[in-house]
PDB file of C-alpha atoms in Angstrom:
ATOM      1  CA  ALA J   1     -19.226 175.295  68.929  1.00  0.00           C
ATOM      2  CA  ILE J   2     -18.063 175.502  72.537  1.00  0.00           C
ATOM      3  CA  GLY J   3     -14.631 174.319  71.410  1.00  0.00           C
ATOM      4  CA  LEU J   4     -14.413 177.275  69.039  1.00  0.00           C
ATOM      5  CA  VAL J   5     -15.318 179.655  71.856  1.00  0.00           C
ATOM      6  CA  VAL J   6     -12.683 178.110  74.145  1.00  0.00           C
ATOM      7  CA  ARG J   7     -10.003 178.478  71.445  1.00  0.00           C
ATOM      8  CA  SER J   8     -10.897 182.167  71.246  1.00  0.00           C
ATOM      9  CA  LEU J   9      -9.777 182.518  74.875  1.00  0.00           C
ATOM     10  CA  ALA J  10      -6.164 182.199  73.743  1.00  0.00           C
ATOM     11  CA  ARG J  11      -6.355 184.926  71.092  1.00  0.00           C
ATOM     12  CA  LYS J  12      -6.151 188.722  71.245  1.00  0.00           C
ATOM     13  CA  PRO J  13      -7.325 190.366  74.500  1.00  0.00           C
ATOM     14  CA  GLU J  14     -10.406 191.907  72.866  1.00  0.00           C
ATOM     15  CA  GLU J  15     -11.529 188.560  71.497  1.00  0.00           C
ATOM     16  CA  SER J  16     -10.699 186.636  74.655  1.00  0.00           C
ATOM     17  CA  ILE J  17     -12.832 188.989  76.786  1.00  0.00           C
ATOM     18  CA  LEU J  18     -15.771 188.491  74.442  1.00  0.00           C
ATOM     19  CA  ALA J  19     -15.227 184.727  74.550  1.00  0.00           C
ATOM     20  CA  LEU J  20     -15.162 184.824  78.362  1.00  0.00           C
ATOM     21  CA  HIS J  21     -18.402 186.816  78.433  1.00  0.00           C
ATOM     22  CA  LEU J  22     -20.051 184.355  76.060  1.00  0.00           C
ATOM     23  CA  LEU J  23     -18.855 181.365  78.099  1.00  0.00           C
ATOM     24  CA  LEU J  24     -20.221 183.016  81.231  1.00  0.00           C
ATOM     25  CA  GLU J  25     -23.681 183.269  79.670  1.00  0.00           C
ATOM     26  CA  LEU J  26     -23.480 179.710  78.368  1.00  0.00           C
ATOM     27  CA  SER J  27     -22.316 178.390  81.750  1.00  0.00           C
ATOM     28  CA  ARG J  28     -25.628 179.542  83.244  1.00  0.00           C
ATOM     29  CA  SER J  29     -27.493 177.079  81.035  1.00  0.00           C
ATOM     30  CA  SER J  30     -28.042 173.616  82.488  1.00  0.00           C
ATOM     31  CA  VAL J  31     -28.012 172.261  78.936  1.00  0.00           C
ATOM     32  CA  VAL J  32     -24.491 173.531  78.225  1.00  0.00           C
ATOM     33  CA  GLN J  33     -22.858 173.503  81.679  1.00  0.00           C
ATOM     34  CA  ASN J  34     -21.740 169.897  81.552  1.00  0.00           C
ATOM     35  CA  LEU J  35     -20.138 170.358  78.121  1.00  0.00           C
ATOM     36  CA  ILE J  36     -17.868 173.333  78.798  1.00  0.00           C
ATOM     37  CA  GLY J  37     -15.498 171.606  81.213  1.00  0.00           C
ATOM     38  CA  ASN J  38     -15.049 168.709  78.782  1.00  0.00           C
ATOM     39  CA  VAL J  39     -13.331 170.896  76.189  1.00  0.00           C
ATOM     40  CA  GLN J  40      -9.588 170.216  76.428  1.00  0.00           C
ATOM     41  CA  GLY J  41      -7.686 173.072  78.059  1.00  0.00           C
ATOM     42  CA  CYS J  42     -10.820 175.022  78.983  1.00  0.00           C
ATOM     43  CA  ILE J  43     -10.465 174.879  82.775  1.00  0.00           C
ATOM     44  CA  LEU J  44      -6.726 175.538  82.505  1.00  0.00           C
ATOM     45  CA  LEU J  45      -7.387 178.735  80.516  1.00  0.00           C
ATOM     46  CA  LEU J  46     -10.122 179.817  82.939  1.00  0.00           C
ATOM     47  CA  VAL J  47      -7.868 179.328  85.986  1.00  0.00           C
ATOM     48  CA  THR J  48      -5.137 181.298  84.177  1.00  0.00           C
ATOM     49  CA  PHE J  49      -7.544 184.157  83.490  1.00  0.00           C
ATOM     50  CA  MET J  50      -8.805 184.105  87.078  1.00  0.00           C
ATOM     51  CA  ASN J  51      -5.245 184.789  88.253  1.00  0.00           C
ATOM     52  CA  SER J  52      -4.571 187.478  85.637  1.00  0.00           C
ATOM     53  CA  GLU J  53      -4.168 191.191  86.324  1.00  0.00           C
ATOM     54  CA  ASP J  54      -7.161 192.015  84.113  1.00  0.00           C
ATOM     55  CA  SER J  55      -9.916 192.448  86.717  1.00  0.00           C
ATOM     56  CA  VAL J  56     -12.755 192.007  84.218  1.00  0.00           C
ATOM     57  CA  ALA J  57     -11.284 188.800  82.781  1.00  0.00           C
ATOM     58  CA  ALA J  58     -10.566 187.512  86.298  1.00  0.00           C
ATOM     59  CA  LYS J  59     -14.153 188.205  87.383  1.00  0.00           C
ATOM     60  CA  TYR J  60     -15.669 186.466  84.364  1.00  0.00           C
ATOM     61  CA  ALA J  61     -13.366 183.461  84.739  1.00  0.00           C
ATOM     62  CA  SER J  62     -14.112 183.144  88.453  1.00  0.00           C
ATOM     63  CA  GLU J  63     -17.864 183.187  87.838  1.00  0.00           C
ATOM     64  CA  ILE J  64     -17.586 180.598  85.069  1.00  0.00           C
ATOM     65  CA  LEU J  65     -15.534 178.281  87.281  1.00  0.00           C
ATOM     66  CA  ASP J  66     -18.093 178.716  90.040  1.00  0.00           C
ATOM     67  CA  ASN J  67     -20.876 177.715  87.644  1.00  0.00           C
ATOM     68  CA  LEU J  68     -18.890 174.684  86.472  1.00  0.00           C
ATOM     69  CA  SER J  69     -18.115 173.467  89.988  1.00  0.00           C
ATOM     70  CA  PHE J  70     -21.414 171.606  90.234  1.00  0.00           C
ATOM     71  CA  LEU J  71     -19.675 168.771  88.363  1.00  0.00           C
ATOM     72  CA  ASP J  72     -17.255 166.714  90.481  1.00  0.00           C
ATOM     73  CA  GLN J  73     -14.882 166.069  87.572  1.00  0.00           C
ATOM     74  CA  ASN J  74     -14.538 169.838  87.040  1.00  0.00           C
ATOM     75  CA  VAL J  75     -13.805 170.415  90.736  1.00  0.00           C
ATOM     76  CA  ILE J  76     -11.084 167.757  90.666  1.00  0.00           C
ATOM     77  CA  GLU J  77      -9.532 169.274  87.541  1.00  0.00           C
ATOM     78  CA  MET J  78      -9.574 172.742  89.144  1.00  0.00           C
ATOM     79  CA  ALA J  79      -7.739 171.342  92.170  1.00  0.00           C
ATOM     80  CA  ARG J  80      -5.102 169.814  89.888  1.00  0.00           C
ATOM     81  CA  LEU J  81      -4.594 173.306  88.451  1.00  0.00           C
ATOM     82  CA  ASN J  82      -4.080 174.974  91.860  1.00  0.00           C
ATOM     83  CA  TYR J  83      -7.624 176.249  92.347  1.00  0.00           C
ATOM     84  CA  GLY J  84      -8.863 174.531  95.481  1.00  0.00           C
ATOM     85  CA  ALA J  85     -11.804 176.660  96.635  1.00  0.00           C
ATOM     86  CA  PRO J  86     -14.517 174.456  95.034  1.00  0.00           C
ATOM     87  CA  LEU J  87     -12.925 171.288  96.455  1.00  0.00           C
ATOM     88  CA  LEU J  88     -12.854 172.838  99.920  1.00  0.00           C
ATOM     89  CA  GLN J  89     -16.489 173.921  99.622  1.00  0.00           C
ATOM     90  CA  HIS J  90     -17.639 170.409  98.681  1.00  0.00           C
ATOM     91  CA  LEU J  91     -15.451 168.871 101.397  1.00  0.00           C
ATOM     92  CA  CYS J  92     -16.901 171.111 104.124  1.00  0.00           C
ATOM     93  CA  SER J  93     -20.547 171.453 103.104  1.00  0.00           C
ATOM     94  CA  GLY J  94     -21.312 168.901 100.390  1.00  0.00           C
ATOM     95  CA  THR J  95     -23.342 165.730 100.685  1.00  0.00           C
ATOM     96  CA  GLU J  96     -21.680 162.745 102.345  1.00  0.00           C
ATOM     97  CA  SER J  97     -20.848 161.210  98.969  1.00  0.00           C
ATOM     98  CA  LYS J  98     -19.267 164.477  97.797  1.00  0.00           C
ATOM     99  CA  ARG J  99     -17.243 164.814 100.998  1.00  0.00           C
ATOM    100  CA  ILE J 100     -15.928 161.278 100.557  1.00  0.00           C
ATOM    101  CA  LEU J 101     -15.021 161.948  96.915  1.00  0.00           C
ATOM    102  CA  MET J 102     -13.199 165.183  97.792  1.00  0.00           C
ATOM    103  CA  ALA J 103     -11.273 163.411 100.573  1.00  0.00           C
ATOM    104  CA  LYS J 104     -10.309 160.714  98.059  1.00  0.00           C
ATOM    105  CA  THR J 105      -9.173 163.447  95.693  1.00  0.00           C
ATOM    106  CA  LEU J 106      -6.908 164.883  98.379  1.00  0.00           C
ATOM    107  CA  SER J 107      -5.259 161.515  98.866  1.00  0.00           C
ATOM    108  CA  HIS J 108      -5.003 160.335  95.265  1.00  0.00           C
ATOM    109  CA  ILE J 109      -4.041 163.282  93.063  1.00  0.00           C
ATOM    110  CA  GLN J 110      -0.859 165.332  93.103  1.00  0.00           C
ATOM    111  CA  LEU J 111      -1.723 168.688  94.657  1.00  0.00           C
ATOM    112  CA  SER J 112       0.672 171.583  95.083  1.00  0.00           C
ATOM    113  CA  ASP J 113       1.846 172.558  98.566  1.00  0.00           C
ATOM    114  CA  GLN J 114       0.087 175.893  98.013  1.00  0.00           C
ATOM    115  CA  ILE J 115      -3.293 174.195  97.594  1.00  0.00           C
ATOM    116  CA  LYS J 116      -2.695 171.845 100.526  1.00  0.00           C
ATOM    117  CA  LEU J 117      -1.847 174.783 102.792  1.00  0.00           C
ATOM    118  CA  HIS J 118      -4.782 176.878 101.543  1.00  0.00           C
ATOM    119  CA  ILE J 119      -7.444 174.248 102.170  1.00  0.00           C
ATOM    120  CA  THR J 120      -5.988 173.361 105.581  1.00  0.00           C
ATOM    121  CA  GLU J 121      -5.952 176.979 106.716  1.00  0.00           C
ATOM    122  CA  LYS J 122      -9.510 177.446 105.444  1.00  0.00           C
ATOM    123  CA  GLY J 123     -11.085 174.574 107.352  1.00  0.00           C
ATOM    124  CA  ALA J 124     -10.337 171.195 105.741  1.00  0.00           C
ATOM    125  CA  LEU J 125      -9.254 169.549 108.998  1.00  0.00           C
ATOM    126  CA  LYS J 126     -12.686 169.356 110.634  1.00  0.00           C
ATOM    127  CA  PRO J 127     -14.420 167.298 107.897  1.00  0.00           C
ATOM    128  CA  LEU J 128     -11.349 165.045 107.644  1.00  0.00           C
ATOM    129  CA  LEU J 129     -11.221 164.373 111.390  1.00  0.00           C
ATOM    130  CA  GLU J 130     -14.880 163.393 111.757  1.00  0.00           C
ATOM    131  CA  PRO J 131     -14.525 160.028 109.922  1.00  0.00           C
ATOM    132  CA  LEU J 132     -11.674 158.958 112.233  1.00  0.00           C
ATOM    133  CA  SER J 133     -14.240 158.081 114.900  1.00  0.00           C
ATOM    134  CA  HIS J 134     -16.619 156.557 112.341  1.00  0.00           C
ATOM    135  CA  SER J 135     -17.335 152.824 112.426  1.00  0.00           C
ATOM    136  CA  ASN J 136     -16.962 152.605 108.642  1.00  0.00           C
ATOM    137  CA  THR J 137     -13.444 151.334 107.972  1.00  0.00           C
ATOM    138  CA  GLU J 138     -13.379 152.575 104.371  1.00  0.00           C
ATOM    139  CA  MET J 139     -14.160 156.131 105.505  1.00  0.00           C
ATOM    140  CA  LYS J 140     -11.379 155.906 108.092  1.00  0.00           C
ATOM    141  CA  ILE J 141      -8.875 154.872 105.421  1.00  0.00           C
ATOM    142  CA  ILE J 142      -9.919 157.706 103.085  1.00  0.00           C
ATOM    143  CA  ALA J 143      -9.691 160.316 105.857  1.00  0.00           C
ATOM    144  CA  VAL J 144      -6.308 159.088 107.110  1.00  0.00           C
ATOM    145  CA  LYS J 145      -4.868 159.058 103.585  1.00  0.00           C
ATOM    146  CA  ALA J 146      -6.133 162.610 102.991  1.00  0.00           C
ATOM    147  CA  LEU J 147      -4.560 163.759 106.269  1.00  0.00           C
ATOM    148  CA  GLN J 148      -1.329 162.026 105.294  1.00  0.00           C
ATOM    149  CA  SER J 149      -1.333 163.884 101.973  1.00  0.00           C
ATOM    150  CA  ILE J 150      -1.767 167.361 103.448  1.00  0.00           C
ATOM    151  CA  SER J 151       0.645 166.645 106.334  1.00  0.00           C
ATOM    152  CA  THR J 152       3.601 166.666 103.926  1.00  0.00           C
ATOM    153  CA  VAL J 153       3.510 170.476 104.111  1.00  0.00           C
ATOM    154  CA  PRO J 154       5.386 171.430 107.318  1.00  0.00           C
ATOM    155  CA  ARG J 155       3.043 174.309 108.176  1.00  0.00           C
ATOM    156  CA  ASN J 156       0.076 171.950 107.853  1.00  0.00           C
ATOM    157  CA  GLY J 157       1.761 169.515 110.214  1.00  0.00           C
ATOM    158  CA  GLN J 158       2.059 172.303 112.778  1.00  0.00           C
ATOM    159  CA  LEU J 159      -1.598 173.278 112.316  1.00  0.00           C
ATOM    160  CA  MET J 160      -2.624 169.646 112.715  1.00  0.00           C
ATOM    161  CA  ILE J 161      -0.698 169.321 115.986  1.00  0.00           C
ATOM    162  CA  LYS J 162      -2.369 172.507 117.270  1.00  0.00           C
ATOM    163  CA  ALA J 163      -5.781 171.096 116.332  1.00  0.00           C
ATOM    164  CA  GLY J 164      -5.142 167.923 118.331  1.00  0.00           C
ATOM    165  CA  VAL J 165      -4.969 165.641 115.310  1.00  0.00           C
ATOM    166  CA  SER J 166      -2.036 163.718 116.774  1.00  0.00           C
ATOM    167  CA  ASP J 167      -4.116 162.505 119.746  1.00  0.00           C
ATOM    168  CA  GLN J 168      -6.694 160.919 117.443  1.00  0.00           C
ATOM    169  CA  LEU J 169      -3.997 159.418 115.250  1.00  0.00           C
ATOM    170  CA  PHE J 170      -2.240 157.824 118.228  1.00  0.00           C
ATOM    171  CA  GLU J 171      -5.550 156.268 119.314  1.00  0.00           C
ATOM    172  CA  LEU J 172      -5.821 154.641 115.885  1.00  0.00           C
ATOM    173  CA  LEU J 173      -2.196 153.535 115.899  1.00  0.00           C
ATOM    174  CA  PHE J 174      -2.613 151.781 119.250  1.00  0.00           C
ATOM    175  CA  CYS J 175      -5.830 150.075 118.109  1.00  0.00           C
ATOM    176  CA  HIS J 176      -4.630 146.591 117.159  1.00  0.00           C
ATOM    177  CA  THR J 177      -7.987 145.603 115.666  1.00  0.00           C
ATOM    178  CA  LEU J 178      -7.520 148.029 112.760  1.00  0.00           C
ATOM    179  CA  SER J 179      -6.085 146.842 109.468  1.00  0.00           C
ATOM    180  CA  THR J 180      -2.380 147.038 108.718  1.00  0.00           C
ATOM    181  CA  GLU J 181      -3.113 149.499 105.895  1.00  0.00           C
ATOM    182  CA  ILE J 182      -4.741 152.056 108.209  1.00  0.00           C
ATOM    183  CA  ARG J 183      -1.995 151.760 110.815  1.00  0.00           C
ATOM    184  CA  GLU J 184       0.719 152.195 108.174  1.00  0.00           C
ATOM    185  CA  ASN J 185      -0.915 155.399 106.933  1.00  0.00           C
ATOM    186  CA  VAL J 186      -1.499 156.638 110.472  1.00  0.00           C
ATOM    187  CA  ALA J 187       2.156 156.050 111.410  1.00  0.00           C
ATOM    188  CA  ALA J 188       3.348 157.812 108.245  1.00  0.00           C
ATOM    189  CA  THR J 189       1.123 160.815 109.063  1.00  0.00           C
ATOM    190  CA  ILE J 190       2.406 161.066 112.639  1.00  0.00           C
ATOM    191  CA  MET J 191       5.920 160.893 111.207  1.00  0.00           C
ATOM    192  CA  GLN J 192       5.177 163.973 109.073  1.00  0.00           C
ATOM    193  CA  LEU J 193       3.835 165.792 112.145  1.00  0.00           C
ATOM    194  CA  ALA J 194       7.023 164.989 114.052  1.00  0.00           C
ATOM    195  CA  ILE J 195       9.163 166.250 111.174  1.00  0.00           C
ATOM    196  CA  SER J 196       7.111 169.477 111.000  1.00  0.00           C
ATOM    197  CA  LYS J 197       8.154 170.279 114.582  1.00  0.00           C
ATOM    198  CA  ASN J 198      11.682 170.851 113.263  1.00  0.00           C
ATOM    199  CA  SER J 199      10.581 173.252 110.513  1.00  0.00           C
ATOM    200  CA  GLN J 200      10.430 177.033 110.420  1.00  0.00           C
ATOM    201  CA  GLY J 201       7.546 178.382 112.488  1.00  0.00           C
ATOM    202  CA  SER J 202       7.444 175.362 114.801  1.00  0.00           C
ATOM    203  CA  GLU J 203       8.225 177.604 117.758  1.00  0.00           C
ATOM    204  CA  ASP J 204       4.571 178.724 117.546  1.00  0.00           C
ATOM    205  CA  VAL J 205       3.439 175.171 118.294  1.00  0.00           C
ATOM    206  CA  GLN J 206       3.827 174.617 122.035  1.00  0.00           C
ATOM    207  CA  VAL J 207       2.041 171.247 122.065  1.00  0.00           C
ATOM    208  CA  SER J 208       4.194 168.108 122.278  1.00  0.00           C
ATOM    209  CA  LEU J 209       3.459 164.984 120.286  1.00  0.00           C
ATOM    210  CA  LEU J 210       4.121 162.793 123.332  1.00  0.00           C
ATOM    211  CA  GLU J 211       3.365 164.312 126.710  1.00  0.00           C
ATOM    212  CA  SER J 212       4.514 161.691 129.203  1.00  0.00           C
ATOM    213  CA  HIS J 213       7.056 158.980 129.905  1.00  0.00           C
ATOM    214  CA  ASP J 214       4.281 156.382 129.470  1.00  0.00           C
ATOM    215  CA  ASP J 215       3.365 157.768 126.022  1.00  0.00           C
ATOM    216  CA  ILE J 216       6.969 157.460 124.861  1.00  0.00           C
ATOM    217  CA  PHE J 217       7.259 153.912 126.219  1.00  0.00           C
ATOM    218  CA  LYS J 218       3.943 152.903 124.627  1.00  0.00           C
ATOM    219  CA  LEU J 219       4.958 154.182 121.189  1.00  0.00           C
ATOM    220  CA  PHE J 220       8.489 152.804 121.337  1.00  0.00           C
ATOM    221  CA  SER J 221       7.191 149.377 122.355  1.00  0.00           C
ATOM    222  CA  LEU J 222       5.287 149.190 119.049  1.00  0.00           C
ATOM    223  CA  ILE J 223       8.608 148.961 117.207  1.00  0.00           C
ATOM    224  CA  SER J 224       8.890 145.320 118.241  1.00  0.00           C
ATOM    225  CA  LEU J 225       5.216 144.526 117.671  1.00  0.00           C
ATOM    226  CA  THR J 226       4.468 145.869 114.189  1.00  0.00           C
ATOM    227  CA  GLY J 227       5.372 145.303 110.551  1.00  0.00           C
ATOM    228  CA  SER J 228       8.360 146.922 108.887  1.00  0.00           C
ATOM    229  CA  ASN J 229       6.491 149.909 107.399  1.00  0.00           C
ATOM    230  CA  VAL J 230       5.006 150.991 110.726  1.00  0.00           C
ATOM    231  CA  GLN J 231       8.324 150.208 112.413  1.00  0.00           C
ATOM    232  CA  GLN J 232      10.237 152.494 110.061  1.00  0.00           C
ATOM    233  CA  SER J 233       7.749 155.341 110.546  1.00  0.00           C
ATOM    234  CA  ILE J 234       7.992 155.054 114.340  1.00  0.00           C
ATOM    235  CA  LEU J 235      11.795 155.095 114.182  1.00  0.00           C
ATOM    236  CA  ARG J 236      11.637 158.248 112.043  1.00  0.00           C
ATOM    237  CA  ILE J 237       9.175 159.785 114.518  1.00  0.00           C
ATOM    238  CA  PHE J 238      11.702 159.331 117.316  1.00  0.00           C
ATOM    239  CA  GLN J 239      14.548 160.496 115.089  1.00  0.00           C
ATOM    240  CA  ALA J 240      12.671 163.752 114.394  1.00  0.00           C
ATOM    241  CA  MET J 241      11.735 164.183 118.050  1.00  0.00           C
ATOM    242  CA  CYS J 242      15.360 163.690 119.131  1.00  0.00           C
ATOM    243  CA  GLN J 243      16.377 166.438 116.698  1.00  0.00           C
ATOM    244  CA  SER J 244      13.689 168.849 117.902  1.00  0.00           C
ATOM    245  CA  PRO J 245      14.205 171.683 120.437  1.00  0.00           C
ATOM    246  CA  ALA J 246      12.924 169.271 123.110  1.00  0.00           C
ATOM    247  CA  GLY J 247      15.287 166.561 121.887  1.00  0.00           C
ATOM    248  CA  SER J 248      17.392 166.402 125.037  1.00  0.00           C
ATOM    249  CA  ASP J 249      14.394 165.430 127.149  1.00  0.00           C
ATOM    250  CA  ILE J 250      13.268 162.821 124.605  1.00  0.00           C
ATOM    251  CA  ARG J 251      16.743 161.270 124.465  1.00  0.00           C
ATOM    252  CA  THR J 252      16.856 161.056 128.260  1.00  0.00           C
ATOM    253  CA  LYS J 253      13.489 159.301 128.398  1.00  0.00           C
ATOM    254  CA  LEU J 254      14.525 156.866 125.655  1.00  0.00           C
ATOM    255  CA  ARG J 255      17.619 155.923 127.651  1.00  0.00           C
ATOM    256  CA  GLN J 256      15.419 155.385 130.725  1.00  0.00           C
ATOM    257  CA  ILE J 257      13.286 152.812 128.898  1.00  0.00           C
ATOM    258  CA  SER J 258      16.371 150.947 127.606  1.00  0.00           C
ATOM    259  CA  ALA J 259      15.711 151.984 124.023  1.00  0.00           C
ATOM    260  CA  ILE J 260      19.417 151.665 123.163  1.00  0.00           C
ATOM    261  CA  LYS J 261      19.307 147.868 123.414  1.00  0.00           C
ATOM    262  CA  VAL J 262      16.439 147.701 120.912  1.00  0.00           C
ATOM    263  CA  LEU J 263      18.123 150.154 118.550  1.00  0.00           C
ATOM    264  CA  VAL J 264      21.425 148.264 118.630  1.00  0.00           C
ATOM    265  CA  TYR J 265      19.548 145.055 117.892  1.00  0.00           C
ATOM    266  CA  LEU J 266      17.824 146.705 114.907  1.00  0.00           C
ATOM    267  CA  CYS J 267      21.211 147.900 113.634  1.00  0.00           C
ATOM    268  CA  GLU J 268      22.399 144.294 113.584  1.00  0.00           C
ATOM    269  CA  VAL J 269      19.280 142.908 111.850  1.00  0.00           C
ATOM    270  CA  ASP J 270      19.655 142.197 108.136  1.00  0.00           C
TER     271      ASP J 270
END
């Protein structure tokens, strides 16, 4: 029966409005709530209506989606379809298990840049940064992977630098007791932050990734002490920094620590 109602959403405007109204009433029933989202194409149609110019249809669709967001699988499907508000709500104020699941969702599913930017601007960084200082290794991995996912949007990288994310990531990178997996993801995330400094709008970010000569030496020295994946990310970090507005200063400091010898050696390695 619910499937028939959902199919009515794609028909004439008069019928689709009635179908939306009916679904809204049904979505308030705990008996029916968990069935609606299971109908193929239902959430897609609701998200489409929510973004339509018809204010009544948009209001109904938004309320239905809100009622359906109690189910994690519905929230994840909404995020896939570029509606990230429920995911953000669960990430920021849900139970610990929900926060972990939403962070996993950020790292595992393909989200649009629009959604990544929206949730970052609306407060996703705080709940993702908290697990970085947690003793639970699994939570650290989930949080780092989620940060890596959203850092691929240049504006997010700039927001993350402003929020001091890079300092916490460097602490993890320099922690040799952490697993190779975490350090690889951390290095890849810092690489995205470095690249974001060369993107449009980066002039608003006055904070440097590496503040001192010692910081640059410490990071560069890891090139000879880590596996190939971390090594490549660090090299790309320095490549991006050398191409940034502050590149001249970075290049000077690299010459002072005899970086050229290491780079020439790496050029000759098979």
